[in-house]
Structures are given as C-alpha cells and as structure tokens.
Amino acid sequence: MSPRTPAGAVVTGAGRGLGRLIARLLVQRGHTVLVTDLDEKAARATAAELGERAEARALDVRDHTQVDATRDHILDRTGRLDVWVNNAGVLVTGPAWEQSPETRRLMLEVNALGTVNGTVAAIDAMRGRGGGHIVNTVSLAGITLVPGEAVYAASKHAAIGFSLSTLADLRLAGVKDIDISCVCPDGIWTPMLHDKLDDPASALSFSGKLLRPEEVVAAVATVLDRPKPVTTIPRWRGLQARIADALPRLALRAAPLAVAQGRRAQGKLLKTGGPR
C-alpha cells in the first residue's frame, strides 16, 4: 500500500529552539503544522518562517481546554491529525527545598501535565480516524537521578511513565494504529541551557557532550519512520542512565564525579562562548 498523504500536525513549545526545528521537519515532510507556544509572538515568527503550511497559535499546555481547542482547530483545517509532538518544557535548577512552590508546580504542570493533556487530546483525534503518532520530548532526566534538577527529573519521570503506560493501554484496547514515542536526549545546546553556563546546579546537563538540536531532530525523524517507545540520545548516555537507575547506590556515589565533570565543561564553555 502506498503511504497516505500527510495531513495535520501539532508541535508544542515550537516558538524557538528544538520545537521550531521539529515543526520545520514536519513541514518539509508535507504536513500542515500548527506551531504552538505560550509566547504567541514567537509562534507567529516561526510559522511565518515556515511558510503557508504552518500556522501559529498561542497555547498554555497546562490548560486542557486550550489543548483540546488546539486539537479541534487542526482537525477543522486538515480533517486528520497525523502527528502531535509534546515538546513544551520548563527547566529551573536547584535543590527542591530552595525552590518556591510556584516554581515546582510550574515544572510539574508544564512538563508532566502538559504531556498528559497533549497525548490525551491527540488520542481522541486519532482514534477511529486512521491513527497517528505522538512524540513526547522527554529527557535522560526521565530515566535516572539528576542532582540539581530534582523536580525537573520528577516531571520527566512522570512523562515517560505516563507515555509507556498509555501505549500499553492502547494495545490492550486493541488500538494498534496509534504510536507513542519518547525521545530522551542528553543536554541540548538550546535557549534552555544558554543561560545556565554559570549555574552549578545544572552541571549534570553539561557532563556529557552537548547535543546539537539537529541531532535530536534527526532522532525524531527516525522514530516518525520507525516508532519506538523510548529512544535515548546518544545511546551510550542512555545506557549509562539505565545502569545508574538499576544501581542507585552506585549512581549516588558516582554523582559527585559527574557533577565535577559537568562544572569543568561549563567553565570551558564559558571561555569559548558555547560548543563548537
């Protein structure tokens, strides 16, 4: 059978950074893409850059009524939803006891509840309409411990647990034409990390080789073609994270070494102005 003609797609947090590049990928693949972001101005700038197959919409992923309205909008425009990418995210570093309740709630609601809202909305649109693919941008922080990013890690653990469990529920319900793929990258050189070079609490994000956003987009392209429940980028860091998760005592002992390595990397990047 020949592949069907691409229809609608939604990307959250697409006003800048990784989300913007994922939206571009989907436009290049022939989808009509709804570029969403809390910052409507940024979303409009991205949509204008991507051309006539892109449209902008302000979206707070924490509000399920806004998410559902976004789903209905793309269905009205294209008749079918092929891809929904939950990419919106918030990272605030530091020990949980030093963060305000509002900051902790913000990360949990955007990163976890936002993923739940988007996934459920997408499933409602895809069931009985030929299926589709939900891609959730998670993080290696969703697999193991991350000193300095405890609440962020909690939100990402929730996102990956929800995604895999919902995929299992779909299969148990006999739904085989909807896929959910979690993409779990290491630290990415995007605006989320640009202002954290001098932040000791974010050191672990710099302890490996910082990824270029294009590397993560390439991984998203791969899972769109061949759905996979969890993809870690790079693979060796994913393996490292899984070992740490399986052996928490060892991971706790090794954490100071990883943090020290990350702080050294931050110092080098401060001198050079970023990865080259």
PDB file of C-alpha atoms in Angstrom:
ATOM      1  CA  MET A   1       0.000   0.000   0.000  1.00  0.00           C
ATOM      2  CA  SER A   2       1.249   3.487  -0.797  1.00  0.00           C
ATOM      3  CA  PRO A   3       1.739   5.851   2.169  1.00  0.00           C
ATOM      4  CA  ARG A   4      -1.117   8.244   2.853  1.00  0.00           C
ATOM      5  CA  THR A   5      -0.829  11.935   2.096  1.00  0.00           C
ATOM      6  CA  PRO A   6       0.462  13.860   5.161  1.00  0.00           C
ATOM      7  CA  ALA A   7      -2.221  15.812   6.997  1.00  0.00           C
ATOM      8  CA  GLY A   8      -2.207  17.833  10.231  1.00  0.00           C
ATOM      9  CA  ALA A   9       0.485  18.055  12.877  1.00  0.00           C
ATOM     10  CA  VAL A  10       0.855  19.965  16.145  1.00  0.00           C
ATOM     11  CA  VAL A  11       4.086  20.906  17.910  1.00  0.00           C
ATOM     12  CA  THR A  12       4.022  22.473  21.362  1.00  0.00           C
ATOM     13  CA  GLY A  13       6.778  24.786  22.547  1.00  0.00           C
ATOM     14  CA  ALA A  14       7.635  25.445  18.892  1.00  0.00           C
ATOM     15  CA  GLY A  15       8.348  29.160  19.068  1.00  0.00           C
ATOM     16  CA  ARG A  16      12.085  28.597  19.338  1.00  0.00           C
ATOM     17  CA  GLY A  17      14.807  26.020  19.835  1.00  0.00           C
ATOM     18  CA  LEU A  18      14.132  22.340  19.309  1.00  0.00           C
ATOM     19  CA  GLY A  19      10.380  22.756  18.804  1.00  0.00           C
ATOM     20  CA  ARG A  20      10.923  25.200  15.945  1.00  0.00           C
ATOM     21  CA  LEU A  21      13.217  22.720  14.181  1.00  0.00           C
ATOM     22  CA  ILE A  22      10.757  19.855  14.680  1.00  0.00           C
ATOM     23  CA  ALA A  23       7.997  21.995  13.170  1.00  0.00           C
ATOM     24  CA  ARG A  24      10.262  22.675  10.189  1.00  0.00           C
ATOM     25  CA  LEU A  25      10.890  18.938   9.789  1.00  0.00           C
ATOM     26  CA  LEU A  26       7.158  18.234   9.685  1.00  0.00           C
ATOM     27  CA  VAL A  27       6.520  20.987   7.140  1.00  0.00           C
ATOM     28  CA  GLN A  28       9.301  19.555   4.972  1.00  0.00           C
ATOM     29  CA  ARG A  29       7.547  16.189   5.181  1.00  0.00           C
ATOM     30  CA  GLY A  30       4.376  17.715   3.789  1.00  0.00           C
ATOM     31  CA  HIS A  31       2.321  18.192   6.948  1.00  0.00           C
ATOM     32  CA  THR A  32       0.229  21.228   7.736  1.00  0.00           C
ATOM     33  CA  VAL A  33       1.728  22.232  11.071  1.00  0.00           C
ATOM     34  CA  LEU A  34       0.141  24.135  13.926  1.00  0.00           C
ATOM     35  CA  VAL A  35       3.036  25.895  15.661  1.00  0.00           C
ATOM     36  CA  THR A  36       2.068  26.467  19.286  1.00  0.00           C
ATOM     37  CA  ASP A  37       3.807  28.238  22.122  1.00  0.00           C
ATOM     38  CA  LEU A  38       2.939  30.143  25.279  1.00  0.00           C
ATOM     39  CA  ASP A  39       4.733  33.042  23.576  1.00  0.00           C
ATOM     40  CA  GLU A  40       2.369  33.818  20.696  1.00  0.00           C
ATOM     41  CA  LYS A  41       4.808  36.273  19.135  1.00  0.00           C
ATOM     42  CA  ALA A  42       7.497  33.583  18.918  1.00  0.00           C
ATOM     43  CA  ALA A  43       4.996  31.098  17.483  1.00  0.00           C
ATOM     44  CA  ARG A  44       3.962  33.582  14.804  1.00  0.00           C
ATOM     45  CA  ALA A  45       7.577  34.266  13.868  1.00  0.00           C
ATOM     46  CA  THR A  46       8.249  30.551  13.453  1.00  0.00           C
ATOM     47  CA  ALA A  47       5.094  29.997  11.408  1.00  0.00           C
ATOM     48  CA  ALA A  48       5.943  32.935   9.138  1.00  0.00           C
ATOM     49  CA  GLU A  49       9.397  31.478   8.584  1.00  0.00           C
ATOM     50  CA  LEU A  50       7.980  28.048   7.701  1.00  0.00           C
ATOM     51  CA  GLY A  51       5.541  29.289   5.088  1.00  0.00           C
ATOM     52  CA  GLU A  52       1.975  28.606   4.048  1.00  0.00           C
ATOM     53  CA  ARG A  53       1.763  25.120   5.544  1.00  0.00           C
ATOM     54  CA  ALA A  54       2.381  26.494   9.040  1.00  0.00           C
ATOM     55  CA  GLU A  55       0.019  28.378  11.320  1.00  0.00           C
ATOM     56  CA  ALA A  56       0.628  29.845  14.772  1.00  0.00           C
ATOM     57  CA  ARG A  57      -1.469  29.536  17.903  1.00  0.00           C
ATOM     58  CA  ALA A  58      -0.893  30.590  21.496  1.00  0.00           C
ATOM     59  CA  LEU A  59      -1.149  27.616  23.821  1.00  0.00           C
ATOM     60  CA  ASP A  60      -0.703  27.019  27.534  1.00  0.00           C
ATOM     61  CA  VAL A  61      -0.303  23.238  27.693  1.00  0.00           C
ATOM     62  CA  ARG A  62      -1.332  23.226  31.349  1.00  0.00           C
ATOM     63  CA  ASP A  63      -4.906  24.112  30.351  1.00  0.00           C
ATOM     64  CA  HIS A  64      -6.665  21.085  28.866  1.00  0.00           C
ATOM     65  CA  THR A  65      -9.411  23.246  27.371  1.00  0.00           C
ATOM     66  CA  GLN A  66      -6.812  25.158  25.344  1.00  0.00           C
ATOM     67  CA  VAL A  67      -5.170  21.902  24.301  1.00  0.00           C
ATOM     68  CA  ASP A  68      -8.491  20.420  23.182  1.00  0.00           C
ATOM     69  CA  ALA A  69      -9.303  23.598  21.254  1.00  0.00           C
ATOM     70  CA  THR A  70      -5.935  23.339  19.509  1.00  0.00           C
ATOM     71  CA  ARG A  71      -6.722  19.771  18.513  1.00  0.00           C
ATOM     72  CA  ASP A  72     -10.128  20.793  17.173  1.00  0.00           C
ATOM     73  CA  HIS A  73      -8.551  23.632  15.206  1.00  0.00           C
ATOM     74  CA  ILE A  74      -6.105  21.395  13.339  1.00  0.00           C
ATOM     75  CA  LEU A  75      -8.867  18.863  12.655  1.00  0.00           C
ATOM     76  CA  ASP A  76     -11.101  21.586  11.237  1.00  0.00           C
ATOM     77  CA  ARG A  77      -8.290  22.754   8.976  1.00  0.00           C
ATOM     78  CA  THR A  78      -6.880  19.421   7.779  1.00  0.00           C
ATOM     79  CA  GLY A  79      -9.501  16.790   8.564  1.00  0.00           C
ATOM     80  CA  ARG A  80      -6.999  14.466  10.201  1.00  0.00           C
ATOM     81  CA  LEU A  81      -4.257  14.622  12.833  1.00  0.00           C
ATOM     82  CA  ASP A  82      -1.164  12.603  11.904  1.00  0.00           C
ATOM     83  CA  VAL A  83       1.437  13.802  14.405  1.00  0.00           C
ATOM     84  CA  TRP A  84       1.359  15.519  17.786  1.00  0.00           C
ATOM     85  CA  VAL A  85       4.691  16.467  19.374  1.00  0.00           C
ATOM     86  CA  ASN A  86       4.663  17.350  23.075  1.00  0.00           C
ATOM     87  CA  ASN A  87       7.814  19.445  23.213  1.00  0.00           C
ATOM     88  CA  ALA A  88       6.972  22.326  25.589  1.00  0.00           C
ATOM     89  CA  GLY A  89       9.156  22.218  28.674  1.00  0.00           C
ATOM     90  CA  VAL A  90      10.470  24.232  31.621  1.00  0.00           C
ATOM     91  CA  LEU A  91      13.759  23.741  33.468  1.00  0.00           C
ATOM     92  CA  VAL A  92      14.565  25.525  36.725  1.00  0.00           C
ATOM     93  CA  THR A  93      17.595  24.175  38.549  1.00  0.00           C
ATOM     94  CA  GLY A  94      18.453  23.886  42.225  1.00  0.00           C
ATOM     95  CA  PRO A  95      17.522  21.660  45.174  1.00  0.00           C
ATOM     96  CA  ALA A  96      13.783  21.239  45.581  1.00  0.00           C
ATOM     97  CA  TRP A  97      13.856  22.801  49.061  1.00  0.00           C
ATOM     98  CA  GLU A  98      15.278  26.017  47.608  1.00  0.00           C
ATOM     99  CA  GLN A  99      12.527  26.394  45.007  1.00  0.00           C
ATOM    100  CA  SER A 100       9.213  28.084  45.600  1.00  0.00           C
ATOM    101  CA  PRO A 101       6.012  26.038  45.493  1.00  0.00           C
ATOM    102  CA  GLU A 102       5.058  28.003  42.377  1.00  0.00           C
ATOM    103  CA  THR A 103       8.287  27.008  40.600  1.00  0.00           C
ATOM    104  CA  ARG A 104       7.871  23.344  41.498  1.00  0.00           C
ATOM    105  CA  ARG A 105       4.267  23.390  40.323  1.00  0.00           C
ATOM    106  CA  LEU A 106       5.224  25.117  37.067  1.00  0.00           C
ATOM    107  CA  MET A 107       7.698  22.387  36.087  1.00  0.00           C
ATOM    108  CA  LEU A 108       5.375  19.558  37.057  1.00  0.00           C
ATOM    109  CA  GLU A 109       2.414  21.068  35.243  1.00  0.00           C
ATOM    110  CA  VAL A 110       4.186  22.054  32.016  1.00  0.00           C
ATOM    111  CA  ASN A 111       6.431  19.007  31.673  1.00  0.00           C
ATOM    112  CA  ALA A 112       4.144  16.289  33.014  1.00  0.00           C
ATOM    113  CA  LEU A 113       0.552  17.533  32.898  1.00  0.00           C
ATOM    114  CA  GLY A 114       1.225  19.224  29.557  1.00  0.00           C
ATOM    115  CA  THR A 115       2.346  15.886  28.145  1.00  0.00           C
ATOM    116  CA  VAL A 116      -0.758  14.187  29.543  1.00  0.00           C
ATOM    117  CA  ASN A 117      -3.071  16.850  28.109  1.00  0.00           C
ATOM    118  CA  GLY A 118      -1.476  16.752  24.668  1.00  0.00           C
ATOM    119  CA  THR A 119      -1.344  12.967  24.489  1.00  0.00           C
ATOM    120  CA  VAL A 120      -4.976  12.506  25.508  1.00  0.00           C
ATOM    121  CA  ALA A 121      -6.146  15.196  23.082  1.00  0.00           C
ATOM    122  CA  ALA A 122      -4.185  13.579  20.262  1.00  0.00           C
ATOM    123  CA  ILE A 123      -5.548  10.108  21.027  1.00  0.00           C
ATOM    124  CA  ASP A 124      -9.093  11.463  20.919  1.00  0.00           C
ATOM    125  CA  ALA A 125      -8.368  12.901  17.463  1.00  0.00           C
ATOM    126  CA  MET A 126      -6.582   9.824  16.104  1.00  0.00           C
ATOM    127  CA  ARG A 127      -8.843   7.006  17.270  1.00  0.00           C
ATOM    128  CA  GLY A 128     -11.173   5.966  14.503  1.00  0.00           C
ATOM    129  CA  ARG A 129      -9.560   8.394  12.039  1.00  0.00           C
ATOM    130  CA  GLY A 130      -6.709   6.278  10.754  1.00  0.00           C
ATOM    131  CA  GLY A 131      -4.391   6.521  13.747  1.00  0.00           C
ATOM    132  CA  GLY A 132      -1.322   8.668  14.148  1.00  0.00           C
ATOM    133  CA  HIS A 133       1.899   9.194  16.058  1.00  0.00           C
ATOM    134  CA  ILE A 134       2.515  11.037  19.338  1.00  0.00           C
ATOM    135  CA  VAL A 135       6.117  12.027  20.009  1.00  0.00           C
ATOM    136  CA  ASN A 136       6.965  13.144  23.529  1.00  0.00           C
ATOM    137  CA  THR A 137      10.212  15.029  24.073  1.00  0.00           C
ATOM    138  CA  VAL A 138      11.331  13.743  27.450  1.00  0.00           C
ATOM    139  CA  SER A 139      14.975  13.688  28.640  1.00  0.00           C
ATOM    140  CA  LEU A 140      17.574  11.378  30.099  1.00  0.00           C
ATOM    141  CA  ALA A 141      16.425  13.059  33.332  1.00  0.00           C
ATOM    142  CA  GLY A 142      13.319  10.898  32.982  1.00  0.00           C
ATOM    143  CA  ILE A 143      15.377   7.733  33.389  1.00  0.00           C
ATOM    144  CA  THR A 144      17.742   8.316  36.290  1.00  0.00           C
ATOM    145  CA  LEU A 145      18.712  10.662  39.126  1.00  0.00           C
ATOM    146  CA  VAL A 146      19.822  14.192  38.247  1.00  0.00           C
ATOM    147  CA  PRO A 147      21.426  16.262  41.041  1.00  0.00           C
ATOM    148  CA  GLY A 148      20.388  19.890  40.802  1.00  0.00           C
ATOM    149  CA  GLU A 149      17.310  19.081  38.748  1.00  0.00           C
ATOM    150  CA  ALA A 150      15.178  17.009  41.119  1.00  0.00           C
ATOM    151  CA  VAL A 151      11.757  18.474  40.320  1.00  0.00           C
ATOM    152  CA  TYR A 152      12.551  18.608  36.602  1.00  0.00           C
ATOM    153  CA  ALA A 153      13.582  14.943  36.775  1.00  0.00           C
ATOM    154  CA  ALA A 154      10.380  14.103  38.626  1.00  0.00           C
ATOM    155  CA  SER A 155       8.323  15.748  35.892  1.00  0.00           C
ATOM    156  CA  LYS A 156      10.195  13.831  33.194  1.00  0.00           C
ATOM    157  CA  HIS A 157       9.896  10.511  35.054  1.00  0.00           C
ATOM    158  CA  ALA A 158       6.158  11.184  35.155  1.00  0.00           C
ATOM    159  CA  ALA A 159       6.092  11.938  31.421  1.00  0.00           C
ATOM    160  CA  ILE A 160       7.846   8.736  30.411  1.00  0.00           C
ATOM    161  CA  GLY A 161       5.845   6.607  32.856  1.00  0.00           C
ATOM    162  CA  PHE A 162       2.608   8.052  31.536  1.00  0.00           C
ATOM    163  CA  SER A 163       3.652   7.615  27.899  1.00  0.00           C
ATOM    164  CA  LEU A 164       4.640   3.964  28.198  1.00  0.00           C
ATOM    165  CA  SER A 165       1.631   3.067  30.331  1.00  0.00           C
ATOM    166  CA  THR A 166      -0.756   4.793  27.922  1.00  0.00           C
ATOM    167  CA  LEU A 167       0.836   2.970  24.987  1.00  0.00           C
ATOM    168  CA  ALA A 168       0.214  -0.292  26.856  1.00  0.00           C
ATOM    169  CA  ASP A 169      -3.408   0.738  27.466  1.00  0.00           C
ATOM    170  CA  LEU A 170      -3.861   1.428  23.750  1.00  0.00           C
ATOM    171  CA  ARG A 171      -2.578  -2.003  22.826  1.00  0.00           C
ATOM    172  CA  LEU A 172      -4.752  -3.688  25.469  1.00  0.00           C
ATOM    173  CA  ALA A 173      -7.732  -1.835  23.984  1.00  0.00           C
ATOM    174  CA  GLY A 174      -6.871  -3.235  20.579  1.00  0.00           C
ATOM    175  CA  VAL A 175      -5.669   0.111  19.195  1.00  0.00           C
ATOM    176  CA  LYS A 176      -2.663  -0.648  17.004  1.00  0.00           C
ATOM    177  CA  ASP A 177      -2.626   2.367  14.696  1.00  0.00           C
ATOM    178  CA  ILE A 178      -1.587   4.940  17.321  1.00  0.00           C
ATOM    179  CA  ASP A 179       2.056   5.026  18.396  1.00  0.00           C
ATOM    180  CA  ILE A 180       3.690   6.903  21.266  1.00  0.00           C
ATOM    181  CA  SER A 181       7.433   7.501  21.098  1.00  0.00           C
ATOM    182  CA  CYS A 182       9.540   9.101  23.838  1.00  0.00           C
ATOM    183  CA  VAL A 183      12.698  10.853  22.690  1.00  0.00           C
ATOM    184  CA  CYS A 184      15.126  11.212  25.608  1.00  0.00           C
ATOM    185  CA  PRO A 185      18.133  13.401  24.780  1.00  0.00           C
ATOM    186  CA  ASP A 186      21.088  14.389  26.894  1.00  0.00           C
ATOM    187  CA  GLY A 187      21.735  18.122  27.324  1.00  0.00           C
ATOM    188  CA  ILE A 188      20.921  20.098  24.157  1.00  0.00           C
ATOM    189  CA  TRP A 189      22.518  23.431  23.251  1.00  0.00           C
ATOM    190  CA  THR A 190      19.241  25.359  23.033  1.00  0.00           C
ATOM    191  CA  PRO A 191      17.967  28.513  24.807  1.00  0.00           C
ATOM    192  CA  MET A 192      17.013  26.292  27.765  1.00  0.00           C
ATOM    193  CA  LEU A 193      20.734  25.844  28.538  1.00  0.00           C
ATOM    194  CA  HIS A 194      22.229  29.015  27.076  1.00  0.00           C
ATOM    195  CA  ASP A 195      21.853  30.935  30.354  1.00  0.00           C
ATOM    196  CA  LYS A 196      22.992  28.083  32.615  1.00  0.00           C
ATOM    197  CA  LEU A 197      26.713  28.001  31.860  1.00  0.00           C
ATOM    198  CA  ASP A 198      27.459  29.641  35.213  1.00  0.00           C
ATOM    199  CA  ASP A 199      24.799  27.704  37.124  1.00  0.00           C
ATOM    200  CA  PRO A 200      26.388  24.982  39.314  1.00  0.00           C
ATOM    201  CA  ALA A 201      23.015  23.289  39.837  1.00  0.00           C
ATOM    202  CA  SER A 202      22.752  22.495  36.124  1.00  0.00           C
ATOM    203  CA  ALA A 203      26.194  20.888  35.928  1.00  0.00           C
ATOM    204  CA  LEU A 204      24.909  17.397  35.123  1.00  0.00           C
ATOM    205  CA  SER A 205      23.321  18.700  31.922  1.00  0.00           C
ATOM    206  CA  PHE A 206      26.863  19.533  30.766  1.00  0.00           C
ATOM    207  CA  SER A 207      28.563  16.328  31.956  1.00  0.00           C
ATOM    208  CA  GLY A 208      28.291  14.661  28.542  1.00  0.00           C
ATOM    209  CA  LYS A 209      28.845  16.011  25.053  1.00  0.00           C
ATOM    210  CA  LEU A 210      26.219  18.682  24.451  1.00  0.00           C
ATOM    211  CA  LEU A 211      23.913  17.721  21.606  1.00  0.00           C
ATOM    212  CA  ARG A 212      23.190  19.943  18.648  1.00  0.00           C
ATOM    213  CA  PRO A 213      19.431  20.447  18.176  1.00  0.00           C
ATOM    214  CA  GLU A 214      19.805  18.973  14.681  1.00  0.00           C
ATOM    215  CA  GLU A 215      20.938  15.666  16.205  1.00  0.00           C
ATOM    216  CA  VAL A 216      17.713  15.424  18.189  1.00  0.00           C
ATOM    217  CA  VAL A 217      15.616  16.386  15.153  1.00  0.00           C
ATOM    218  CA  ALA A 218      17.297  13.546  13.254  1.00  0.00           C
ATOM    219  CA  ALA A 219      16.241  11.160  16.027  1.00  0.00           C
ATOM    220  CA  VAL A 220      12.669  12.473  15.829  1.00  0.00           C
ATOM    221  CA  ALA A 221      12.704  11.857  12.068  1.00  0.00           C
ATOM    222  CA  THR A 222      13.852   8.298  12.704  1.00  0.00           C
ATOM    223  CA  VAL A 223      11.084   7.485  15.189  1.00  0.00           C
ATOM    224  CA  LEU A 224       8.480   9.053  12.907  1.00  0.00           C
ATOM    225  CA  ASP A 225       9.513   6.492  10.292  1.00  0.00           C
ATOM    226  CA  ARG A 226      10.029   3.631  12.751  1.00  0.00           C
ATOM    227  CA  PRO A 227       8.099   4.198  16.003  1.00  0.00           C
ATOM    228  CA  LYS A 228       9.968   3.184  19.134  1.00  0.00           C
ATOM    229  CA  PRO A 229       8.723   3.525  22.729  1.00  0.00           C
ATOM    230  CA  VAL A 230      11.975   5.017  24.056  1.00  0.00           C
ATOM    231  CA  THR A 231      14.928   6.475  22.158  1.00  0.00           C
ATOM    232  CA  THR A 232      17.922   7.781  24.124  1.00  0.00           C
ATOM    233  CA  ILE A 233      20.389  10.208  22.568  1.00  0.00           C
ATOM    234  CA  PRO A 234      23.227   9.419  22.498  1.00  0.00           C
ATOM    235  CA  ARG A 235      22.857   5.695  23.052  1.00  0.00           C
ATOM    236  CA  TRP A 236      25.861   5.391  25.341  1.00  0.00           C
ATOM    237  CA  ARG A 237      24.467   8.020  27.703  1.00  0.00           C
ATOM    238  CA  GLY A 238      21.136   6.224  27.652  1.00  0.00           C
ATOM    239  CA  LEU A 239      22.884   3.012  28.674  1.00  0.00           C
ATOM    240  CA  GLN A 240      24.733   4.899  31.382  1.00  0.00           C
ATOM    241  CA  ALA A 241      21.454   6.339  32.673  1.00  0.00           C
ATOM    242  CA  ARG A 242      19.785   2.918  32.730  1.00  0.00           C
ATOM    243  CA  ILE A 243      22.683   1.394  34.659  1.00  0.00           C
ATOM    244  CA  ALA A 244      22.508   4.252  37.154  1.00  0.00           C
ATOM    245  CA  ASP A 245      18.761   3.685  37.516  1.00  0.00           C
ATOM    246  CA  ALA A 246      19.282  -0.050  38.105  1.00  0.00           C
ATOM    247  CA  LEU A 247      22.084   0.552  40.621  1.00  0.00           C
ATOM    248  CA  PRO A 248      21.053   3.650  42.612  1.00  0.00           C
ATOM    249  CA  ARG A 249      23.681   3.254  45.339  1.00  0.00           C
ATOM    250  CA  LEU A 250      26.420   3.206  42.722  1.00  0.00           C
ATOM    251  CA  ALA A 251      24.822   6.187  40.966  1.00  0.00           C
ATOM    252  CA  LEU A 252      24.728   8.195  44.194  1.00  0.00           C
ATOM    253  CA  ARG A 253      28.428   7.521  44.771  1.00  0.00           C
ATOM    254  CA  ALA A 254      29.276   8.475  41.207  1.00  0.00           C
ATOM    255  CA  ALA A 255      27.136  11.637  41.177  1.00  0.00           C
ATOM    256  CA  PRO A 256      29.824  13.962  42.642  1.00  0.00           C
ATOM    257  CA  LEU A 257      32.242  12.870  39.903  1.00  0.00           C
ATOM    258  CA  ALA A 258      29.672  13.543  37.184  1.00  0.00           C
ATOM    259  CA  VAL A 259      28.846  16.944  38.675  1.00  0.00           C
ATOM    260  CA  ALA A 260      32.533  17.857  38.832  1.00  0.00           C
ATOM    261  CA  GLN A 261      32.930  16.853  35.195  1.00  0.00           C
ATOM    262  CA  GLY A 262      29.927  18.968  34.253  1.00  0.00           C
ATOM    263  CA  ARG A 263      31.301  22.017  36.089  1.00  0.00           C
ATOM    264  CA  ARG A 264      34.611  21.677  34.271  1.00  0.00           C
ATOM    265  CA  ALA A 265      32.709  21.571  30.980  1.00  0.00           C
ATOM    266  CA  GLN A 266      30.729  24.680  31.966  1.00  0.00           C
ATOM    267  CA  GLY A 267      33.973  26.511  32.679  1.00  0.00           C
ATOM    268  CA  LYS A 268      35.384  25.630  29.265  1.00  0.00           C
ATOM    269  CA  LEU A 269      32.181  26.661  27.512  1.00  0.00           C
ATOM    270  CA  LEU A 270      32.120  29.989  29.360  1.00  0.00           C
ATOM    271  CA  LYS A 271      35.549  30.729  27.928  1.00  0.00           C
ATOM    272  CA  THR A 272      34.632  29.735  24.369  1.00  0.00           C
ATOM    273  CA  GLY A 273      31.049  31.061  24.347  1.00  0.00           C
ATOM    274  CA  GLY A 274      29.466  27.684  23.645  1.00  0.00           C
ATOM    275  CA  PRO A 275      30.155  24.383  21.886  1.00  0.00           C
ATOM    276  CA  ARG A 276      31.895  24.476  18.522  1.00  0.00           C
TER     277      ARG A 276
END
